[in-house]
N, CA and C of each residue as an Amber inpcrd file, in Angstrom:
protein
   651
  75.6100000 197.9520000-146.5610000  75.7340000 198.6300000-145.0680000
  76.3970000 199.6760000-145.4640000  75.8140000 200.8650000-145.5480000
  76.7470000 202.1120000-145.5690000  76.8920000 203.0470000-144.3270000
  78.0130000 203.7450000-144.2540000  78.4090000 204.2220000-143.0030000
  78.5950000 205.6780000-143.0830000  77.9250000 206.4710000-143.7290000
  78.4350000 207.7150000-144.0240000  78.7240000 208.7040000-143.0060000
  78.1030000 208.5820000-142.0750000  78.0720000 209.4670000-140.7990000
  79.5050000 208.9280000-140.0920000  79.6510000 207.7210000-140.0330000
  80.9770000 207.2630000-139.6130000  82.0940000 207.6430000-140.3010000
  82.1100000 207.7260000-141.4600000  82.9610000 208.1270000-142.5280000
  83.4400000 209.5610000-142.2970000  82.3040000 210.5000000-142.0800000
  82.3520000 211.7900000-141.8740000  83.0320000 211.9520000-140.3100000
  82.7560000 211.4530000-139.3640000  83.1370000 211.5120000-137.9630000
  84.6650000 211.0870000-138.0810000  84.9950000 210.0280000-138.7760000
  86.2560000 209.5250000-138.5440000  87.3700000 210.3920000-139.3750000
  86.5400000 210.9960000-140.6290000  87.5950000 211.7710000-141.1170000
  87.9560000 213.1730000-140.4800000  86.8460000 213.6710000-139.7690000
  87.0340000 214.9450000-139.1210000  87.9430000 214.7350000-137.8840000
  87.6300000 213.5080000-137.1170000  88.3700000 213.0730000-135.8920000
  89.8700000 213.3830000-136.2700000  90.4760000 213.0200000-137.3760000
  91.8070000 212.5260000-137.5940000  92.4540000 213.3980000-138.5890000
  91.7920000 214.7450000-138.9710000  92.3610000 215.7470000-139.8510000
  93.4620000 216.3510000-139.2920000  93.5460000 216.3380000-138.2540000
  94.4700000 217.0420000-137.2500000  95.6650000 216.1700000-136.8770000
  95.4840000 214.8590000-137.5490000  96.3790000 213.8270000-137.0120000
  98.0690000 214.1010000-137.3530000  98.8010000 213.8900000-136.3870000
 100.0950000 213.9190000-136.3940000 100.9490000 215.2700000-136.4150000
 101.9090000 215.3410000-135.6000000 102.6650000 216.6190000-135.6070000
 103.6410000 216.3660000-136.6400000 104.0300000 217.5540000-137.2970000
 105.0550000 217.0540000-138.4130000 106.3080000 216.1610000-138.1330000
 106.7870000 216.0950000-136.9240000 107.7420000 215.2110000-136.4850000
 107.3180000 213.8850000-136.9500000 106.1110000 213.4700000-137.1460000
 105.7130000 212.2090000-137.0240000 105.0170000 211.8930000-138.5090000
 105.0140000 212.9410000-139.1360000 104.2160000 212.7980000-140.3680000
 104.7050000 211.7030000-141.3350000 105.6830000 211.2450000-141.3120000
 106.1830000 210.0150000-142.2840000 106.1660000 208.9970000-141.3890000
 105.7370000 208.9070000-140.1250000 105.7980000 207.5490000-139.5560000
 104.8160000 206.5570000-140.0240000 105.0730000 205.1810000-139.9700000
 104.2350000 204.0970000-140.5110000 102.8720000 204.4080000-139.9660000
 102.6300000 204.7220000-138.5490000 101.0900000 205.1380000-138.1840000
 100.5410000 206.3460000-138.9510000 101.0780000 207.3310000-139.1020000
 100.6530000 208.3680000-139.8690000 100.3410000 208.0770000-141.1530000
 101.1290000 207.4530000-141.9440000 100.6990000 206.9470000-143.1150000
  99.6630000 206.1970000-143.3160000  99.8350000 205.0820000-142.5680000
  98.3760000 204.4300000-142.5130000  97.1660000 205.0400000-142.0090000
  97.1750000 205.9420000-141.1800000  96.0140000 206.6160000-140.9130000
  95.4540000 207.4660000-141.9420000  96.5390000 207.9790000-142.6110000
  96.1040000 209.0550000-144.0430000  95.4680000 207.7700000-144.7310000
  95.9220000 206.7900000-145.0040000  95.1770000 205.7660000-145.9650000
  93.7450000 205.6000000-145.4730000  93.7700000 205.2980000-144.2230000
  92.3680000 205.0420000-143.3680000  91.4170000 206.0520000-143.8040000
  91.7950000 207.3960000-143.6600000  91.0700000 208.4600000-143.7580000
  90.4840000 208.6300000-145.3230000  91.5480000 208.4120000-146.0490000
  91.0830000 207.9540000-147.7590000  89.9240000 207.3080000-147.8030000
  90.0900000 205.9960000-146.9660000  89.3150000 205.1000000-147.0540000
  87.7320000 205.3410000-146.5200000  87.7610000 206.0980000-145.5640000
  86.4140000 206.4770000-145.1510000  85.6940000 207.3150000-146.0780000
  86.6970000 208.1100000-146.9780000  85.7850000 208.8350000-148.0580000
  85.5040000 208.0730000-149.4260000  85.7050000 206.7640000-149.2290000
  85.3830000 205.8680000-150.3820000  86.7320000 205.3520000-151.3500000
  87.8980000 205.7430000-150.7850000  89.0170000 204.9880000-151.7610000
  89.1640000 203.7690000-151.6290000  88.9170000 203.0270000-152.3340000
  89.1000000 201.4040000-152.1420000  90.4990000 201.0570000-152.1010000
  91.3940000 201.5760000-152.8150000  92.9620000 201.2190000-152.8460000
  93.4100000 201.4330000-151.5940000  93.3040000 202.6140000-151.1790000
  93.5660000 203.4020000-149.8850000  92.9400000 202.4430000-148.6370000
  91.8180000 202.0370000-148.8900000  91.2720000 201.0840000-147.8490000
  92.0820000 199.7920000-147.7580000  92.4350000 199.2560000-148.7090000
  93.1170000 197.8060000-148.7320000  94.5860000 197.9270000-148.1580000
  95.3180000 199.3020000-148.6420000  96.5390000 199.7500000-148.1090000
  96.3700000 199.7790000-146.5790000  95.3560000 200.3860000-146.1620000
  95.2750000 200.5930000-144.7020000  95.0980000 199.4420000-143.9180000
  94.1870000 198.3860000-144.5870000  94.1190000 197.2350000-143.8880000
  95.4180000 196.3390000-143.7400000  96.3670000 196.4740000-144.9210000
  97.6370000 195.8990000-144.7200000  98.6130000 196.5620000-143.8810000
  98.4100000 197.8360000-144.1060000  99.4860000 198.6040000-142.9720000
  99.1030000 198.4620000-141.4850000  97.7840000 198.4800000-141.2520000
  97.5860000 198.2440000-139.7570000  97.5420000 196.8590000-139.4640000
  97.5310000 195.8980000-140.2910000  97.7530000 194.4170000-139.7920000
  99.3820000 194.3270000-139.5180000 100.2320000 194.6970000-140.3960000
 101.5710000 194.6950000-140.1110000 102.0050000 195.4880000-138.7990000
 101.4310000 196.5460000-138.4080000 101.4500000 197.2610000-137.3390000
 101.1240000 196.4970000-135.8440000  99.7250000 196.0960000-136.3100000
  99.3480000 195.4120000-135.0270000 100.1570000 194.2990000-134.7100000
 100.6220000 193.5680000-135.6510000 101.2530000 192.2290000-135.7090000
 102.9040000 192.4370000-134.8160000 103.3250000 193.6500000-135.5460000
 104.6630000 193.8850000-134.9820000 104.6640000 194.5320000-133.6370000
 103.6280000 195.1810000-133.3030000 103.5640000 195.9540000-131.9480000
 102.2450000 195.6620000-131.2580000 102.0060000 194.2400000-131.0330000
 100.6770000 194.1100000-130.3160000 100.6870000 194.8700000-128.9180000
 101.7180000 195.5460000-128.2510000 101.3750000 196.3740000-127.2410000
 100.8420000 197.7140000-127.5490000 100.4800000 197.9580000-128.4390000
  99.6010000 199.0580000-129.0260000  98.2180000 198.6550000-129.6280000
  97.2120000 198.6660000-128.7780000  95.9660000 198.1830000-129.3510000
  95.1590000 199.1440000-130.2170000  95.7540000 200.3770000-130.3860000
  95.1260000 201.2080000-131.2870000  95.4120000 201.0090000-132.5870000
  96.5690000 200.1060000-133.0700000  96.7710000 199.6420000-134.3770000
  95.6400000 198.5210000-134.7710000  95.3510000 197.5850000-133.6650000
  94.3370000 196.6080000-133.8600000  92.9100000 197.3000000-134.1250000
  92.7620000 198.0280000-133.4130000  91.2850000 198.8230000-133.8290000
  91.2820000 199.3790000-134.9000000  92.2700000 200.3710000-135.4900000
  92.3860000 200.6690000-136.7090000  92.3140000 199.6380000-137.9060000
  92.9530000 198.4860000-137.7190000  92.7830000 197.4380000-138.5340000
  91.2980000 196.7090000-138.4970000  90.6790000 196.9690000-137.5680000
  89.1320000 196.1600000-137.6540000  88.4270000 197.3470000-138.3530000
  88.7190000 198.5900000-137.9380000  87.7910000 199.7580000-138.3960000
  88.0270000 199.6670000-140.0140000  89.2500000 199.1920000-140.3450000
  89.6160000 199.4350000-142.2010000  88.5930000 198.1160000-142.4290000
  88.7350000 196.8170000-141.8170000  87.7840000 195.8090000-142.4280000
  86.3100000 196.1110000-142.2720000  85.7140000 196.9770000-141.4750000
  84.4320000 197.2490000-141.2610000  84.0410000 198.2300000-142.6970000
  84.9560000 199.0610000-143.1470000  84.8930000 199.6390000-144.4730000
  84.9240000 198.7590000-145.5840000  85.7630000 197.8590000-145.4210000
  85.7380000 196.8350000-146.6180000  84.2040000 196.1900000-146.4160000
  83.6890000 195.9030000-145.3750000  82.4220000 195.4830000-145.4620000
  81.2830000 196.4270000-146.1030000  81.8130000 197.5260000-145.7050000
  80.7910000 198.9170000-146.2550000  80.7020000 198.7760000-147.7070000
  81.9940000 198.4340000-148.3430000  82.1290000 198.7700000-149.9660000
  81.7700000 197.4070000-150.6000000  81.7210000 196.0790000-149.8280000
  81.4010000 194.9370000-150.3800000  79.9960000 194.8640000-151.2690000
  80.1270000 194.0230000-152.5420000  78.7580000 194.1540000-153.0580000
  77.9990000 192.9700000-152.7650000  78.3220000 191.8350000-152.1980000
  77.5950000 190.7300000-151.7250000  77.1750000 190.7910000-150.3180000
  75.9160000 190.6020000-149.7410000  75.5890000 190.7590000-148.6180000
  76.3310000 189.7990000-147.5290000  76.6290000 188.7090000-148.0180000
  77.4200000 187.8260000-147.0720000  78.9520000 188.3350000-146.9280000
  79.4750000 189.0380000-147.6690000  80.6500000 189.5610000-147.8430000
  80.6510000 190.8610000-146.8080000  79.5400000 191.5900000-146.8700000
  79.3610000 192.9160000-146.1080000  79.5370000 192.2160000-144.6790000
  78.6650000 191.1030000-144.4030000  78.7210000 190.6530000-142.9960000
  79.8380000 189.9910000-142.3830000  80.6520000 189.4620000-143.1350000
  81.8660000 188.5660000-142.9110000  82.8820000 189.6870000-142.5940000
  83.2570000 190.6720000-143.4240000  84.1550000 191.7910000-143.2070000
  83.8560000 192.5780000-141.9580000  82.5920000 192.8440000-141.8350000
  82.0930000 193.6790000-140.7500000  82.3880000 192.8400000-139.4210000
  82.0790000 191.6840000-139.5030000  82.1890000 190.8460000-138.3280000
  83.8460000 190.8710000-137.8100000  84.5130000 190.3430000-138.9490000
  85.9800000 190.4670000-138.7400000  86.5390000 191.5690000-138.0840000
  85.9020000 192.9440000-138.6750000  86.6860000 194.0990000-138.2340000
  85.9630000 194.2910000-136.7680000  84.8050000 194.2120000-136.4280000
  84.4060000 194.1820000-135.0420000  84.9280000 193.3330000-134.0960000
  85.1480000 192.1430000-134.5910000  86.0120000 191.1700000-133.5990000
  87.4050000 191.9290000-133.3130000  88.2020000 192.4990000-134.2150000
  89.4160000 192.8580000-134.1350000  89.2950000 194.1070000-133.0000000
  88.1660000 195.0700000-133.3120000  87.9030000 196.2610000-132.4950000
  87.7760000 195.7070000-131.0710000  86.9850000 194.7290000-131.1200000
  86.7680000 194.2730000-129.3490000  87.8640000 193.7170000-128.5860000
  88.8320000 193.1630000-129.4110000  89.9630000 192.7120000-128.9510000
  90.9240000 193.8550000-128.5070000  90.8770000 194.8880000-129.3600000
  91.8420000 195.9260000-129.0210000  91.2430000 196.5180000-127.7940000
  89.9590000 196.8460000-127.6050000  89.6240000 197.3480000-126.1680000
  89.8640000 196.4850000-125.0660000  89.8130000 195.1110000-125.1090000
  90.1950000 194.2210000-124.0780000  91.5100000 194.4880000-123.6970000
  92.4610000 194.7390000-124.5470000  93.8520000 194.9390000-124.3650000
  94.1350000 196.1120000-123.7550000  93.2500000 197.0570000-123.6100000
  93.5940000 198.3120000-123.0050000  94.0750000 198.4690000-121.4780000
  95.0460000 198.9520000-121.0470000  95.3590000 199.1860000-119.6100000
  95.6600000 200.4640000-119.2830000  96.2710000 200.7610000-118.1800000
  96.8330000 201.9170000-117.7520000  97.9710000 202.4890000-118.5640000
  98.8700000 201.4710000-119.0040000  99.8310000 202.0440000-119.6660000
  99.5740000 202.6830000-121.0870000  98.4160000 202.3630000-121.5930000
  97.7350000 203.0240000-122.7350000  97.1770000 204.5160000-122.5960000
  97.2090000 204.7850000-121.3580000  96.8780000 206.3090000-121.1090000
  98.0240000 207.4330000-121.7840000  99.2070000 206.8330000-121.9690000
 100.0250000 207.6160000-122.5780000  99.8240000 208.0530000-124.0980000
 100.4190000 209.1540000-124.3850000  99.9580000 209.7480000-125.6980000
 100.5850000 208.9970000-126.8870000  99.9980000 208.9650000-128.0830000
 100.5640000 208.3470000-129.0200000 100.9930000 209.5320000-130.0650000
 101.4220000 209.0950000-131.2830000 102.0760000 210.1110000-132.1250000
 101.3970000 211.5760000-132.2260000 100.2400000 211.7090000-132.1250000
  99.5600000 213.0180000-132.3540000  99.3430000 213.7130000-130.9990000
  99.6530000 213.1540000-130.0210000  99.4370000 213.6890000-128.7510000
  98.3150000 213.4780000-127.8790000  97.4090000 212.6180000-128.4580000
  96.1230000 212.1440000-127.9500000  96.4830000 210.8150000-127.0290000
  95.9650000 210.7370000-125.9790000  96.0620000 209.2250000-125.1600000
  95.6220000 208.1050000-126.1260000  96.3080000 206.9370000-126.0740000
  96.2400000 205.8930000-126.9460000  94.7640000 205.4350000-126.4640000
  94.4510000 205.3410000-125.4120000  93.1270000 204.5760000-124.8160000
  92.0970000 205.6520000-125.3280000  92.3050000 207.1130000-125.4700000
  91.0540000 207.7000000-125.7980000  90.9290000 207.3940000-127.5220000
  92.1090000 207.3850000-128.1970000  91.8610000 207.3190000-129.6220000
  91.1400000 205.7900000-129.9410000  91.9870000 204.8940000-129.3010000
  91.2930000 203.5230000-129.3290000  89.7270000 203.3700000-129.2550000
  89.3040000 204.1170000-128.1430000  87.9770000 203.9710000-127.7410000
  87.0850000 204.8340000-128.8590000  87.5940000 205.8450000-129.2950000
  86.9600000 206.7760000-130.3980000  86.7290000 206.1800000-131.6480000
  87.6450000 205.2990000-131.9990000  87.6820000 204.5120000-133.0840000
  86.6810000 203.5130000-133.0640000  86.5700000 202.6970000-131.8630000
  85.8830000 201.8070000-131.7010000  84.1540000 202.1560000-131.5250000
  84.1760000 203.3260000-130.8130000  82.7810000 203.6300000-130.5930000
  82.1520000 204.1320000-131.9470000  82.7640000 204.8760000-132.6230000
  82.3920000 205.4500000-134.1060000  82.2360000 204.0030000-134.9070000
  83.0450000 203.0110000-134.7190000  82.8020000 201.9510000-135.6310000
  81.8980000 201.1180000-135.2570000  81.6360000 200.6160000-134.2040000
  80.5820000 199.7020000-133.4750000  79.3670000 200.1860000-133.4860000
  79.3750000 201.4860000-133.2150000  77.8930000 201.9180000-133.1810000
  77.2680000 202.2550000-134.6400000  78.1010000 202.2250000-135.4450000
  77.5980000 202.3900000-136.8800000  77.2230000 201.0850000-137.4360000
  77.5440000 199.9480000-136.6970000  77.1380000 198.8320000-137.4650000
  75.6940000 198.2990000-137.4120000  75.0210000 197.5160000-138.2810000
  73.7050000 197.2210000-138.1640000  73.3820000 196.6750000-136.6690000
  72.1550000 196.9900000-136.1900000  71.8250000 196.2790000-134.9290000
  71.9550000 194.6900000-134.6460000  71.5470000 194.1480000-135.9090000
  71.7330000 192.6980000-136.1350000  72.8570000 192.0930000-135.5830000
  73.9820000 192.8410000-135.8130000  75.3860000 192.4570000-135.4150000
  75.4480000 192.2510000-133.9370000  74.7510000 193.1260000-133.2370000
  74.7700000 192.9310000-131.7060000  76.2790000 193.6110000-131.1760000
  76.5870000 194.5390000-131.8050000  77.7520000 195.3570000-131.4920000
  77.7500000 196.5970000-130.5780000  76.3060000 196.9180000-130.4540000
  76.0450000 198.2320000-129.9260000  76.4990000 198.1750000-128.2710000
  76.4750000 197.1720000-127.8050000  76.7130000 197.1400000-126.2700000
  78.1360000 197.5570000-126.1710000  79.2080000 196.8830000-126.6060000
  80.5320000 197.1510000-126.8680000  80.7670000 198.6220000-127.0960000
  80.1010000 198.8600000-128.1770000  80.2770000 200.3920000-128.5880000
  79.9190000 201.2420000-127.7310000  78.8810000 201.2960000-127.0500000
  78.4720000 202.2420000-125.9510000  79.3920000 202.2490000-124.9130000
  79.8220000 200.7500000-124.4580000  80.7510000 200.9300000-123.3580000
  82.2700000 201.5080000-123.4990000  82.2960000 201.6870000-124.8950000
  83.7350000 202.1490000-125.3010000  83.4310000 203.7490000-125.4630000
  82.1850000 204.1010000-125.6470000  81.9720000 205.6100000-125.6800000
  81.8090000 205.9450000-124.4770000  81.4730000 205.3690000-123.4740000
  81.0990000 205.7960000-122.1310000  82.4470000 205.9400000-121.4050000
  83.1920000 205.0010000-121.6890000  84.7930000 205.0510000-120.9630000
  85.4540000 206.1000000-121.6960000  85.4520000 206.5480000-122.9260000
  85.8440000 207.6530000-123.3270000  85.6210000 208.9110000-122.6750000
  83.9860000 209.0870000-122.6250000  83.5900000 210.3780000-122.1080000
  83.7510000 210.4890000-120.4350000  83.8610000 209.2380000-119.9280000
  84.3470000 209.1750000-118.3370000  85.7330000 209.4380000-117.9680000
  86.4590000 209.3620000-119.0380000  87.9540000 209.5060000-118.8170000
  88.6180000 210.9390000-118.3980000  89.3180000 211.0940000-117.5180000
  89.7170000 212.6100000-117.3820000  90.8100000 212.7300000-118.3050000
  91.0420000 211.9030000-119.1710000  92.0440000 212.1490000-120.3050000
  91.5520000 212.9020000-121.5160000  90.1630000 212.8160000-121.5220000
  89.5620000 213.2920000-122.7030000  89.9810000 214.8840000-123.0300000
  89.6850000 215.5160000-121.7980000  89.9870000 216.8690000-122.0870000
  91.4470000 217.3070000-122.5080000  92.3750000 216.4250000-122.4560000
  93.5580000 216.6350000-123.0520000  93.9000000 216.1550000-124.5740000
  92.8340000 215.4840000-125.0320000  93.0050000 215.0690000-126.3030000
  92.7470000 216.1280000-127.2250000  93.1260000 215.8610000-128.5750000
  92.6460000 217.0820000-129.5890000  91.3300000 217.3170000-129.6690000
  91.2510000 218.5700000-129.8680000  89.9390000 218.9370000-130.1850000
  89.0480000 218.0860000-131.3020000  89.6940000 217.7360000-132.3710000
  89.2090000 216.8900000-133.2920000  88.7710000 215.4960000-132.5850000
  89.4140000 214.9240000-131.9280000  89.3970000 213.6740000-131.1940000
  87.9790000 213.7390000-130.2430000  87.9990000 214.9840000-129.3110000
  87.0390000 215.1980000-128.5840000  85.4100000 215.3490000-129.3460000
  85.7080000 216.1120000-130.6830000  84.4790000 216.2470000-131.3660000
  83.9940000 214.7260000-131.8820000  84.8580000 214.1200000-132.3660000
  84.3850000 212.5310000-132.5050000  83.6830000 211.8100000-131.6630000
  84.2460000 211.9560000-130.2410000  83.7870000 211.3710000-129.0510000
  82.3110000 212.0300000-128.8160000  82.1500000 213.3670000-128.8930000
  80.9400000 214.0070000-128.7570000  80.0010000 213.7360000-129.7060000
  80.4660000 213.6760000-130.8260000  79.5960000 213.1800000-132.0660000
  78.7430000 212.0760000-132.1030000  79.7190000 211.0120000-131.4960000
  79.0450000 209.7650000-131.3980000  78.1590000 209.5400000-130.5230000
  78.5440000 210.4080000-129.1290000  77.5910000 210.6280000-128.1260000
  76.3050000 211.1980000-128.6470000  76.1140000 212.3080000-129.4300000
  75.1080000 212.9170000-129.9670000  74.3140000 211.9930000-130.8740000
  74.8300000 211.1510000-131.8470000  74.2090000 210.2860000-132.6470000
  73.6760000 209.2120000-131.9350000  74.2020000 208.7260000-131.1270000
  73.6220000 207.6540000-130.1910000  72.2540000 208.2410000-129.3570000
  72.3680000 209.3470000-128.8420000  71.1510000 210.0130000-128.0630000
  70.1670000 210.1990000-129.0160000  70.4070000 210.5690000-130.4430000
  69.5010000 210.8080000-131.4660000  68.6850000 209.6930000-131.7940000
  69.4240000 208.5320000-131.9190000  69.1340000 207.4010000-132.2810000
  68.2180000 206.7870000-131.2160000  68.3890000 206.9910000-129.8930000
  67.5910000 206.5150000-128.8890000  66.3100000 207.4970000-128.2960000
  66.1800000 208.3850000-129.1890000  65.2880000 209.6940000-128.8920000
  65.4210000 210.4910000-127.6770000  66.6130000 210.6330000-127.2080000
  67.0480000 211.5020000-126.0590000  67.5580000 212.9140000-126.9440000
  66.3320000 213.7560000-127.1190000  66.7920000 214.9160000-127.5650000
  67.6490000 216.0850000-126.8540000  67.1620000 216.0070000-125.4550000
  67.9250000 216.9830000-124.8530000  69.4130000 216.5710000-124.4660000
  69.8800000 215.2960000-124.5230000  71.2370000 214.8340000-124.4960000
  71.7910000 215.0510000-125.5070000  71.1520000 214.6670000-126.9470000
  71.6360000 214.9650000-128.1410000  72.1150000 216.4100000-128.1000000
  71.2430000 217.4700000-127.8240000  71.6490000 218.8300000-127.8770000
  72.7450000 219.1380000-126.8490000  72.9490000 218.3920000-125.7450000
  73.9240000 218.7870000-124.9630000  75.3980000 218.5140000-125.7440000
  75.4590000 217.2470000-126.2930000  76.5310000 216.9620000-126.8810000
  76.7000000 217.5750000-128.0620000  75.8190000 218.1120000-128.8810000
  76.0610000 219.0390000-130.0420000  76.6670000 220.3840000-129.4880000
  76.1860000 220.9670000-128.5270000  76.8340000 222.2090000-127.6800000
  78.1930000 221.8110000-127.4550000  78.5420000 220.7740000-126.9550000
  79.9660000 220.5700000-126.6770000  80.8510000 220.7860000-127.9500000
  80.2910000 220.1250000-129.0720000  81.0590000 220.1630000-130.2340000
  81.0850000 221.7790000-130.6460000  80.0270000 222.4260000-130.6360000
  80.1190000 224.0180000-131.1770000  81.2490000 224.5950000-129.8840000
  81.1860000 224.3840000-128.7680000  81.8190000 225.1530000-127.7590000
  83.4940000 224.7850000-128.0890000  83.7510000 223.7560000-128.9030000
  85.3510000 223.6290000-129.0850000  86.1120000 224.7570000-129.8280000
  87.0140000 224.8410000-129.5970000  87.9730000 225.9750000-130.1400000
  87.7770000 226.2730000-131.5630000  87.4160000 227.3770000-132.1480000
  86.9630000 227.6670000-133.4120000  88.0980000 227.4950000-134.5450000
  89.3440000 227.7660000-133.9190000  90.4260000 227.6460000-134.6930000
  91.1710000 226.3110000-134.6930000  90.6380000 225.3030000-133.9940000
  91.2350000 223.7940000-133.8790000  91.0400000 223.1130000-135.2450000
  92.1930000 222.7310000-135.6200000  92.2370000 222.0790000-136.9160000
  91.2420000 220.6430000-136.9350000  90.7140000 220.5510000-138.1060000
  89.8710000 219.5190000-138.4410000  88.2670000 219.3690000-137.8210000
  87.8980000 220.5020000-137.1010000  86.8520000 220.5520000-136.6580000
  85.6310000 221.3630000-137.1900000  86.2290000 222.2770000-138.0330000
  85.1950000 223.4270000-138.6610000  83.8990000 222.8130000-139.2190000
  83.8650000 221.7330000-139.9640000  82.8810000 221.1130000-140.5340000
  81.8280000 220.6230000-139.5190000  82.4930000 219.8740000-138.5870000
  81.8850000 219.4040000-137.3110000  81.0550000 220.3250000-136.4860000
  81.7420000 221.5920000-136.4080000  80.9120000 222.6950000-135.5950000
  79.8460000 223.2470000-136.3470000  79.9160000 223.3050000-137.7770000
  79.0410000 223.6570000-138.5050000  77.7310000 222.7770000-138.5180000
  78.0060000 221.6930000-138.6580000  77.1620000 220.6570000-138.6850000
  76.3010000 220.5990000-137.2330000  77.0460000 220.7030000-136.3150000
  76.5440000 220.6800000-134.9510000  75.6980000 221.9190000-134.5730000
  75.9440000 223.1230000-134.9960000  75.1500000 224.2980000-134.9080000
  73.8580000 224.1930000-135.8810000  74.0150000 223.6700000-136.9480000
  72.7270000 223.5010000-137.7440000  71.9680000 222.2950000-137.0140000
  72.2700000 221.3050000-136.6410000  71.4850000 220.2320000-135.7370000
  70.8100000 220.9400000-134.6680000  71.8130000 221.7650000-133.8490000
  70.7850000 222.4030000-132.8400000  69.7800000 223.4520000-133.1890000
  69.9380000 223.8760000-134.3530000  68.8160000 224.7380000-134.7010000
  67.6870000 223.9290000-135.2150000  67.9910000 222.6530000-135.7470000
  66.8110000 221.8410000-136.0730000  66.1060000 221.3720000-134.6170000
  66.8400000 221.3330000-133.6490000  66.2780000 220.7530000-132.2390000
  65.5460000 222.1390000-131.5100000  65.5950000 223.0140000-132.2710000
  65.0850000 224.4430000-131.6800000  66.1450000 224.9530000-130.4220000
  67.2160000 224.6060000-130.4690000  68.1270000 225.3130000-129.2540000
  68.9310000 226.3720000-129.8680000
């Protein structure tokens, strides 16, 4: 179960993670490990799993930690060599992600360390993770709902440009998968329209522009 696009999107999403004041926070460190895991670093993956498990246990009022813990477990499923291990870790991760989504409430619209609303970041992680899983796991429905909730939220406009690019990218991939070329082009244009100097999105803007050319836009 390979998730290359998931890895690219998550890495781009959080390249701008954390203001300097929060650079040494446990969350920022765990997220850096998660980013390295999306690029195939298995030691960082295991460290991220452990770090986010501790954060989720010690601060259950922050579902974003549980979402990241689940996403890191899906990466362990991606990297597993045996089919049953791939499925087991992916299922464990998806279960945690769905629990995180169920815990979201109005209080989670407040910003977390990097300034993005916790609800938006949780849903961005959930959408990218769940929609990347095989259809046989039946996680597409929750993934779509998480994505739609992020897109519908008035808080999305205030999130980091990289986080918005992640959400728009997930929407574009879903539209492409479902054969909705016009919708895909719409979301790719939203990525291209993001500020050119925003940290963490240059590569995503380039890929979106290239995809628009492929679509004849």
